Tab-separated table of C-alpha atoms in Angstrom:
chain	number	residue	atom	x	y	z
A	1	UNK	CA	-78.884	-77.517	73.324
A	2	UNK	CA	-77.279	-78.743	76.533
A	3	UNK	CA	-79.112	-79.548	79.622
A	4	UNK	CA	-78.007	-78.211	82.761
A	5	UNK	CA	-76.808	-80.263	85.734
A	6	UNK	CA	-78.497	-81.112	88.787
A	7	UNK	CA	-76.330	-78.510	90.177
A	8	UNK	CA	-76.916	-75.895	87.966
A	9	UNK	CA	-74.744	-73.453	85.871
A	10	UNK	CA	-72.014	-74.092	88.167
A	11	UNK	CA	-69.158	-74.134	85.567
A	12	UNK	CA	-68.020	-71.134	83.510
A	13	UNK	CA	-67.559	-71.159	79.532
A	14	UNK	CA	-63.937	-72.184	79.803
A	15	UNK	CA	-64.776	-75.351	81.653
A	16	UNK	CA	-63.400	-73.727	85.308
A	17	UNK	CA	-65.300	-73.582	88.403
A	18	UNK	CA	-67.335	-70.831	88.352
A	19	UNK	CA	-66.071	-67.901	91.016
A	20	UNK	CA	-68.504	-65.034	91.403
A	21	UNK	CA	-67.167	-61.367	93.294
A	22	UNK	CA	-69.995	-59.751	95.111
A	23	UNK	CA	-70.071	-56.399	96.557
A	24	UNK	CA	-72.721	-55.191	98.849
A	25	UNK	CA	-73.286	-52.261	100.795
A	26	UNK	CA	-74.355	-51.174	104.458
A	27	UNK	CA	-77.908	-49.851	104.727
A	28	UNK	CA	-79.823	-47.928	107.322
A	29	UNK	CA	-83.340	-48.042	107.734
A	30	UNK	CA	-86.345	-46.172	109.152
A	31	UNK	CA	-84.666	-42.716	108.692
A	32	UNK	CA	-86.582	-41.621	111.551
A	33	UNK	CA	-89.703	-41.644	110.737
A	34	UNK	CA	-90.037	-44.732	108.048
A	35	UNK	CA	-90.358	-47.715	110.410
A	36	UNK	CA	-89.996	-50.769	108.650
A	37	UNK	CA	-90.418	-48.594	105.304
A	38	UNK	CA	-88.070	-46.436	104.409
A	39	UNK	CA	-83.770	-47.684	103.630
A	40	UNK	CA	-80.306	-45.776	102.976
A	41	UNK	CA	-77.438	-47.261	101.077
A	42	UNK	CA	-74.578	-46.727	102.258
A	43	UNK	CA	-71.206	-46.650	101.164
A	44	UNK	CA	-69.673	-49.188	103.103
A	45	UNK	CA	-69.125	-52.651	101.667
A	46	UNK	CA	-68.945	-56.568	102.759
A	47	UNK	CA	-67.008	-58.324	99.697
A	48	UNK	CA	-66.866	-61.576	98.742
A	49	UNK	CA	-65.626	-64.357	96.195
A	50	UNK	CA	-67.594	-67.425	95.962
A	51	UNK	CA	-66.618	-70.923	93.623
A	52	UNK	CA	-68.618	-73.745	93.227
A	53	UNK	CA	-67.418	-76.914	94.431
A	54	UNK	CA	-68.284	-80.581	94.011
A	55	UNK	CA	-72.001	-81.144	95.714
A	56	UNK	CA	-71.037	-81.394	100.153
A	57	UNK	CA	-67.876	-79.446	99.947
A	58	UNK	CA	-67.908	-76.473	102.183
A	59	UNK	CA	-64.447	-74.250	103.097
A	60	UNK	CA	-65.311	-70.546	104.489
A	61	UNK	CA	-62.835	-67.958	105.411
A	62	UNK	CA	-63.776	-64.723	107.050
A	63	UNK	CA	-62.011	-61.363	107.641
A	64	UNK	CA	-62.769	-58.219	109.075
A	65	UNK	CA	-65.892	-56.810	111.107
A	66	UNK	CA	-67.497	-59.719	112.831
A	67	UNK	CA	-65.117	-62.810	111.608
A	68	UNK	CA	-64.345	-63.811	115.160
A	69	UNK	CA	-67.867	-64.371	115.725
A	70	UNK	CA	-69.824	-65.762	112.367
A	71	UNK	CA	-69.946	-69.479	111.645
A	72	UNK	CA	-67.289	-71.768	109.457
A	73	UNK	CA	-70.329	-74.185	108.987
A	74	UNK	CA	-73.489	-74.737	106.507
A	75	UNK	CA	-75.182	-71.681	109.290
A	76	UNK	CA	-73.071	-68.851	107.856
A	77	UNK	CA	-75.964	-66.718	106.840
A	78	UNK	CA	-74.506	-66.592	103.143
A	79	UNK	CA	-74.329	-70.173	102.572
A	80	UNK	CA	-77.716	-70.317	104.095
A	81	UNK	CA	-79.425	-67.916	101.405
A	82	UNK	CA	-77.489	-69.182	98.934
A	83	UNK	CA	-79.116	-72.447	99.727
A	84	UNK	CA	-82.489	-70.894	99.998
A	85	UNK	CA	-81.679	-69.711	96.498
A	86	UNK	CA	-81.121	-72.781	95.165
A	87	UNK	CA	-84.203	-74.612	96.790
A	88	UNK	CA	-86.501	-71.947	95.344
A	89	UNK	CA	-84.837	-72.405	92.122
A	90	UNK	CA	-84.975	-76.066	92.166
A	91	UNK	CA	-81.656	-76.606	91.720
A	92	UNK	CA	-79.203	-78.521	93.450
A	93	UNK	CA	-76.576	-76.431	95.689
A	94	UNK	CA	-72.878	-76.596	94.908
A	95	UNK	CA	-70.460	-76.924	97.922
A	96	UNK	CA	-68.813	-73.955	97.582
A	97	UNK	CA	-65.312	-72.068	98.505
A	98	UNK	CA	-66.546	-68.812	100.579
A	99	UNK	CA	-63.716	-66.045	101.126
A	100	UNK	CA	-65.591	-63.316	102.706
A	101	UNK	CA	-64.068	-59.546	103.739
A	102	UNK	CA	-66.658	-57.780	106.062
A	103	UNK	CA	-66.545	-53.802	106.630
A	104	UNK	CA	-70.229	-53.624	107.696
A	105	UNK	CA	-70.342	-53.381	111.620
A	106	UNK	CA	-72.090	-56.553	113.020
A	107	UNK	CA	-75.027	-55.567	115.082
A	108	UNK	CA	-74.940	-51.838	115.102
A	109	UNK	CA	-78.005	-51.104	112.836
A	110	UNK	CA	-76.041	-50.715	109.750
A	111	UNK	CA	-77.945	-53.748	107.895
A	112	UNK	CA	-74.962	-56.664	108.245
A	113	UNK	CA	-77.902	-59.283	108.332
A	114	UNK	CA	-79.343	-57.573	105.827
A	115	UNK	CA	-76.332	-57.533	103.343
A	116	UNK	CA	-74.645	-61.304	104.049
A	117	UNK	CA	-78.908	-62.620	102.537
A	118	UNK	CA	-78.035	-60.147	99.715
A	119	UNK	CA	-74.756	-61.708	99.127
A	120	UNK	CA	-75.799	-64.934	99.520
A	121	UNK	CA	-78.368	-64.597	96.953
A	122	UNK	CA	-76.259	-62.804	94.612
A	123	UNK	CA	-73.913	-65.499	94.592
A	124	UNK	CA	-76.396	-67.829	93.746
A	125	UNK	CA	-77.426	-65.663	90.743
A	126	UNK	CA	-73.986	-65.435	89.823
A	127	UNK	CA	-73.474	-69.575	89.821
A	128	UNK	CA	-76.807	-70.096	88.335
A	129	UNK	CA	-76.275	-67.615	85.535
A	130	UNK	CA	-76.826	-69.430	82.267
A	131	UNK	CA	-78.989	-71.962	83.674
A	132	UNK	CA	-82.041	-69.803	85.880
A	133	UNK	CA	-81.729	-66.098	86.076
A	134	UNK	CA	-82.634	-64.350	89.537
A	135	UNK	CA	-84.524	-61.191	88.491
A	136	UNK	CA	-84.767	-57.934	91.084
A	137	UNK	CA	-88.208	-58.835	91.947
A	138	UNK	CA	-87.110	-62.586	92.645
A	139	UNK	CA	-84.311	-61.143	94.768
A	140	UNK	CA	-86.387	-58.603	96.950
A	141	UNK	CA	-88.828	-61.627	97.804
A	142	UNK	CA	-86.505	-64.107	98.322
A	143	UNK	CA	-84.854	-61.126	100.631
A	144	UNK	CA	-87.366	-60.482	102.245
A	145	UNK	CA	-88.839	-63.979	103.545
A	146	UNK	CA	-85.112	-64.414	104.835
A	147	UNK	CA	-85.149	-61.321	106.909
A	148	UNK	CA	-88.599	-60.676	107.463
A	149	UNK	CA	-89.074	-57.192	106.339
A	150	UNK	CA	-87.752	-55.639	103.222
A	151	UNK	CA	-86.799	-51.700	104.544
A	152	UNK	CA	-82.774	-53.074	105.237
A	153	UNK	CA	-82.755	-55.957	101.830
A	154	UNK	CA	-84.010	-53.374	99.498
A	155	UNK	CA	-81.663	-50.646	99.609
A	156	UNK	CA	-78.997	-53.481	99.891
A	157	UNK	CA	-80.045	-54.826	96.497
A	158	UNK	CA	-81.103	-51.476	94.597
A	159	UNK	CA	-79.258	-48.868	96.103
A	160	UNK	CA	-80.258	-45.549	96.515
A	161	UNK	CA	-83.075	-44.272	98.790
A	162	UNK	CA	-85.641	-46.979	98.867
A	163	UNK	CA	-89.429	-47.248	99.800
A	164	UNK	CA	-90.715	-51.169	100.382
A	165	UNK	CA	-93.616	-52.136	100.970
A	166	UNK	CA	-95.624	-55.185	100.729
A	167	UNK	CA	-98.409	-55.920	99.001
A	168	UNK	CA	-100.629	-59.754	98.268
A	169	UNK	CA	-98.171	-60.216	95.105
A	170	UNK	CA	-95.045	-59.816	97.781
A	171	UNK	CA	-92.314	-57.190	98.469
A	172	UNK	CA	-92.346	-54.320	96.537
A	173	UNK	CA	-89.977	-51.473	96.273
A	174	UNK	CA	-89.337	-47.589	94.888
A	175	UNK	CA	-85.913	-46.510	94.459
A	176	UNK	CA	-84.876	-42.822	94.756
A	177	UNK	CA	-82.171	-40.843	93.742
A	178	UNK	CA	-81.142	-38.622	96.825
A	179	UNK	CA	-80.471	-34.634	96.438
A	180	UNK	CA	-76.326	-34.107	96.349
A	181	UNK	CA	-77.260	-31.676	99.102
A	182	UNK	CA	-77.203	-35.000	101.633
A	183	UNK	CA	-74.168	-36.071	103.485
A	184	UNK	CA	-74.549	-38.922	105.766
A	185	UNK	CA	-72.600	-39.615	108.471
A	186	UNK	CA	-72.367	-42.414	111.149
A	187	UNK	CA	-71.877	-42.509	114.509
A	188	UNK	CA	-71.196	-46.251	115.876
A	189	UNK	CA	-70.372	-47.341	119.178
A	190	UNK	CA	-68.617	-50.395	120.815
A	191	UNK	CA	-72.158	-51.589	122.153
A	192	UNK	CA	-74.137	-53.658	119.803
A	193	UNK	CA	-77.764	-54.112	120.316
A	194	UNK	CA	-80.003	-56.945	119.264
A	195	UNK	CA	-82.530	-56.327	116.402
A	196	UNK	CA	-85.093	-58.667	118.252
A	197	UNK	CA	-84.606	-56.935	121.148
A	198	UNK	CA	-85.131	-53.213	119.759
A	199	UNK	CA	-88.086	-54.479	118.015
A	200	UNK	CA	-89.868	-56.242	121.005
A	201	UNK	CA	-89.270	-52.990	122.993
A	202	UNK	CA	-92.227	-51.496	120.930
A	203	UNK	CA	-95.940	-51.955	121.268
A	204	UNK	CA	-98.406	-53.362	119.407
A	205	UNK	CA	-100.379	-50.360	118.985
A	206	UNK	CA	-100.343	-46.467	119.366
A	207	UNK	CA	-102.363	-43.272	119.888
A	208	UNK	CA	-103.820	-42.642	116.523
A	209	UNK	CA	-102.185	-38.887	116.765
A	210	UNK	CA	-99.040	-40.684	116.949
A	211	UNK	CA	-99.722	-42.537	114.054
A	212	UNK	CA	-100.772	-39.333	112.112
A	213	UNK	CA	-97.866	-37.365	113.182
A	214	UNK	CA	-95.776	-40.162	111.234
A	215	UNK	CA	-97.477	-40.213	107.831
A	216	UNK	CA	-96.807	-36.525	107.718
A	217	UNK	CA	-93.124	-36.698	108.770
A	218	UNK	CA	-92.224	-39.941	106.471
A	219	UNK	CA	-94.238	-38.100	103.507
A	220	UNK	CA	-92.118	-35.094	104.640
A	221	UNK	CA	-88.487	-37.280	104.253
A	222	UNK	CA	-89.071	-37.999	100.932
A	223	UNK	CA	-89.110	-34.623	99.636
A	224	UNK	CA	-86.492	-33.523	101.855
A	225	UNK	CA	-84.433	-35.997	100.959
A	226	UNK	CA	-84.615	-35.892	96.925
A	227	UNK	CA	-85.758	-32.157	96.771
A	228	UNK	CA	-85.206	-29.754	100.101
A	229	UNK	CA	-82.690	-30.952	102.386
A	230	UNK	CA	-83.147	-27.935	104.490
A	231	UNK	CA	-86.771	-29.944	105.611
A	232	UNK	CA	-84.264	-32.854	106.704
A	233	UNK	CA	-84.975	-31.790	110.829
A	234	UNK	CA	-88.587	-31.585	110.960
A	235	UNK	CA	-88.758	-34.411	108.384
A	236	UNK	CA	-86.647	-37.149	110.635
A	237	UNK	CA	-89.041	-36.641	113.946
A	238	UNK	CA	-91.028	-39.796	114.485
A	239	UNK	CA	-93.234	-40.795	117.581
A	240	UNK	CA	-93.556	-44.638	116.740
A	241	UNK	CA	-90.214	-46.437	117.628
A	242	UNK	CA	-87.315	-44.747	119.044
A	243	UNK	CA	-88.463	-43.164	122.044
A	244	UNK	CA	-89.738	-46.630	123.115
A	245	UNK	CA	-86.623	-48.398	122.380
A	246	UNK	CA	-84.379	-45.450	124.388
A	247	UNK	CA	-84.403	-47.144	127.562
A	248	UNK	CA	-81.831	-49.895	125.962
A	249	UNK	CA	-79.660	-48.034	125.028
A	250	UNK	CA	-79.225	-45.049	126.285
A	251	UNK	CA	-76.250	-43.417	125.708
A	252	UNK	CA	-77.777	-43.321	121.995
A	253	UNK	CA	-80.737	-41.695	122.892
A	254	UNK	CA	-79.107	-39.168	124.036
A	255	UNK	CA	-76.633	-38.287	121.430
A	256	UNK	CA	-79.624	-37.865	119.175
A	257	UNK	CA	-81.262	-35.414	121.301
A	258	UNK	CA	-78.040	-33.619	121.888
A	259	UNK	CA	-77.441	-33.255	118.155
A	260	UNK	CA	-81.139	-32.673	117.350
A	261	UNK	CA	-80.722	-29.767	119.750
A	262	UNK	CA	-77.764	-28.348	117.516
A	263	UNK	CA	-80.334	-28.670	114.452
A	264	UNK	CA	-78.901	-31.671	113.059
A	265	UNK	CA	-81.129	-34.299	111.693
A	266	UNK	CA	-79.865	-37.359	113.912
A	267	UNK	CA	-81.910	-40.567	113.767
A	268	UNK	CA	-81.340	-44.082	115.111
A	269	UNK	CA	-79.760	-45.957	112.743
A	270	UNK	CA	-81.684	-49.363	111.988
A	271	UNK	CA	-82.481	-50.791	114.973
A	272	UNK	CA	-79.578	-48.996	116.768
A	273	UNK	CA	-77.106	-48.519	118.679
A	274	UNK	CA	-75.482	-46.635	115.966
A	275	UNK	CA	-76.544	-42.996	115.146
A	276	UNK	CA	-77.219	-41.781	111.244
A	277	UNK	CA	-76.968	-37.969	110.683
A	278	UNK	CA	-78.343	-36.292	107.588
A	279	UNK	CA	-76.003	-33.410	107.506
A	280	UNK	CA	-76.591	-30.643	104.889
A	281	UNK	CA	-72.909	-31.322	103.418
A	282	UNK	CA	-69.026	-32.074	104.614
A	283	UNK	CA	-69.175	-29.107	106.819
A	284	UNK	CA	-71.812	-30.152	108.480
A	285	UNK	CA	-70.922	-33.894	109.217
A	286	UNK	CA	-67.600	-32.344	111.123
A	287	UNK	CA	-69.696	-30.513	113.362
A	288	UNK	CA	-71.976	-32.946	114.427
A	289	UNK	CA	-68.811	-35.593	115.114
A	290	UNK	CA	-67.095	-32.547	117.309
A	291	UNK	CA	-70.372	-32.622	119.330
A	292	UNK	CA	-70.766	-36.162	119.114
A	293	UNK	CA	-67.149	-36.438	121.109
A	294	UNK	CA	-67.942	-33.594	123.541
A	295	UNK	CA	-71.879	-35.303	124.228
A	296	UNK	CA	-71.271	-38.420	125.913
A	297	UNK	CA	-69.260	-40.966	127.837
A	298	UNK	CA	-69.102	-43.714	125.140
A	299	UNK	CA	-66.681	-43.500	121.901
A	300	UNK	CA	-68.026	-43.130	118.700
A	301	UNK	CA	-66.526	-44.072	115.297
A	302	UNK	CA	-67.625	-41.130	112.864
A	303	UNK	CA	-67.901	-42.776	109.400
A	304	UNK	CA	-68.190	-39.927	106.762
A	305	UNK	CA	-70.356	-41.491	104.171
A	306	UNK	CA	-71.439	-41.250	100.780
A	307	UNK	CA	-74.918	-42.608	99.663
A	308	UNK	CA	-74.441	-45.558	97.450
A	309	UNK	CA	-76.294	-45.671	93.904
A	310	UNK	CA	-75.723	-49.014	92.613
A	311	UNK	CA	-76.504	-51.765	95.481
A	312	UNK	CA	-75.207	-54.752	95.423
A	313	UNK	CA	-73.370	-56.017	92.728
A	314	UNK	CA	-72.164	-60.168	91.101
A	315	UNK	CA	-69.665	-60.473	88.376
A	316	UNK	CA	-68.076	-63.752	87.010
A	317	UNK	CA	-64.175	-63.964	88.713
A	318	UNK	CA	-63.393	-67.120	87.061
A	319	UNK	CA	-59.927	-67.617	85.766
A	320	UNK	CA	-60.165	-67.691	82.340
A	321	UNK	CA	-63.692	-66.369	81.549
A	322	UNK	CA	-64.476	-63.346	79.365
């Protein structure tokens, strides 16, 4: 039996540094009603290859959404999960060869934070395979310390529609399958807005009707999202977040009430600026981008989306491995 290294499983069988591809997708959370509860996969996708290096070595390359802007150094929020990773693992981090392509829009409330922790740790599971294995619920709590709330990491990692919640044994989560009936789109600006902002923006308590009002709509999502999509309008009001976040942004606030107007269920995506609509199919998605160019003064990218199933994904890229 061999021992591992220090460093963990950080070679492949043929001897080669270990390279690990991971693929993870865009989320959006709250759906409305679901603050800090309820997540969307998305399909949209950061992709990455990662190779373990000797121990201090450290070379990062970035392309895409964002690369003008994220860190070359041990801060990249992949390196730093996969360090966290690591740490819990008690195991000694590789330096590591990071070549990341990112498609996720960074701070639009499509989950980019959200997705570079899942990465991160999914590399790690990928070097580490062989010596420690990184189960889901490892994952979703190691996720969700990193980002502080599990409603964006979940989805991220499991796909699907998810429901997280957090009990005293940690993060826990309930993936759904979503009715074919459902056709996302996404509306993103050029504005970004800050998560910590959106999220200070709301108070610390609220009338107990309000409270009420969102049990019923969030139990209300679920069905119309795996059963009755025609419930999809009532089911995406909510009285606890985005009304008190309008006043930062806007021109947001009102293309949701312009499209809820035209019966479309449009939501806040994430913490915003960008706008998720659960359209009843492709028809529907090209109507609410027509009014979504007629509604306001600010450009907005339509992104016709499919949900994703799978979540994110690690699979051994090394040269030579079977």
């Amino acid at each position: 039996m061999t021992t591992p290294s220090p460093a963990g499983a950080s070679a492949s069988p043929s001897g080669e540094p270990r390279t690990v591809a991971v693929r993870v997708p865009a989320t959006s959370a709250n759906l409305g009603p679901g603050f800090d509860t309820l997540g969307l996969a998305l399909s949209v996708y950061d992709e990455l290859t990662v190779t373990a290096l000797p121990a201090g070595e450290l070379d990062i390359e970035v392309t895409g959404a964002g690369a003008e802007d994220v860190p070359r150094d041990g801060s990249h929020l992949v390196i730093r999960a996969m360090a966290y990773a690591y740490e819990a693992c008690g195991r000694r981090m590789p330096g590591v060869r990071l070549r990341a392509h990112n498609v996720i829009p960074h701070g639009r409330g499509m989950g980019s934070s959200g997705a570079a922790v899942v990465a991160g740790l999914l590399s790690a599971k990928g070097l580490l395979a062989g010596d420690v294995e990184l189960g889901p619920d490892t994952l979703l709590r190691l996720a969700t310390e990193l980002e502080g709330h599990p409603d964006n990491v979940a989805p991220a990692l499991f796909g699907g529609l998810t429901i997280a919640w957090l009990d005293e044994s940690g993060p826990q989560h309930k993936k759904l399958i979503v009715h074919r009936g459902v056709a996302p789109l996404v509306l993103v600006p050029e504005f970004t807005m800050s998560t910590s902002l959106a999220r200070s923006l709301q108070p610390l308590q609220v009338p107990r009707e309000d409270a009420v009002f969102n049990v019923s709509r969030s139990a209300l999502l679920i069905a119309a999202l795996t059963q009755s999509p025609e419930l999809m309008l009532a089911a995406t009001e909510d009285k606890l977040h985005q009304s008190y976040r309008a006043q930062a942004m806007p021109e947001t606030d009102r293309l949701v009430r312009a499209l809820r107007a035209e019966g479309f269920a449009a939501v806040v995506s994430g913490a915003g600026p960008s706008v998720l609509v659960l359209a009843d199919g492709p028809g529907g998605r090209l109507q609410a981008a027509d009014i979504a160019a007629r509604a306001t003064d600010t450009p907005w990218e339509p992104l016709m989306l499919a949900v994703d199933v799978k979540g994110g994904t690690v699979r051994d890229h090394t040269e030579g491995s079977t």
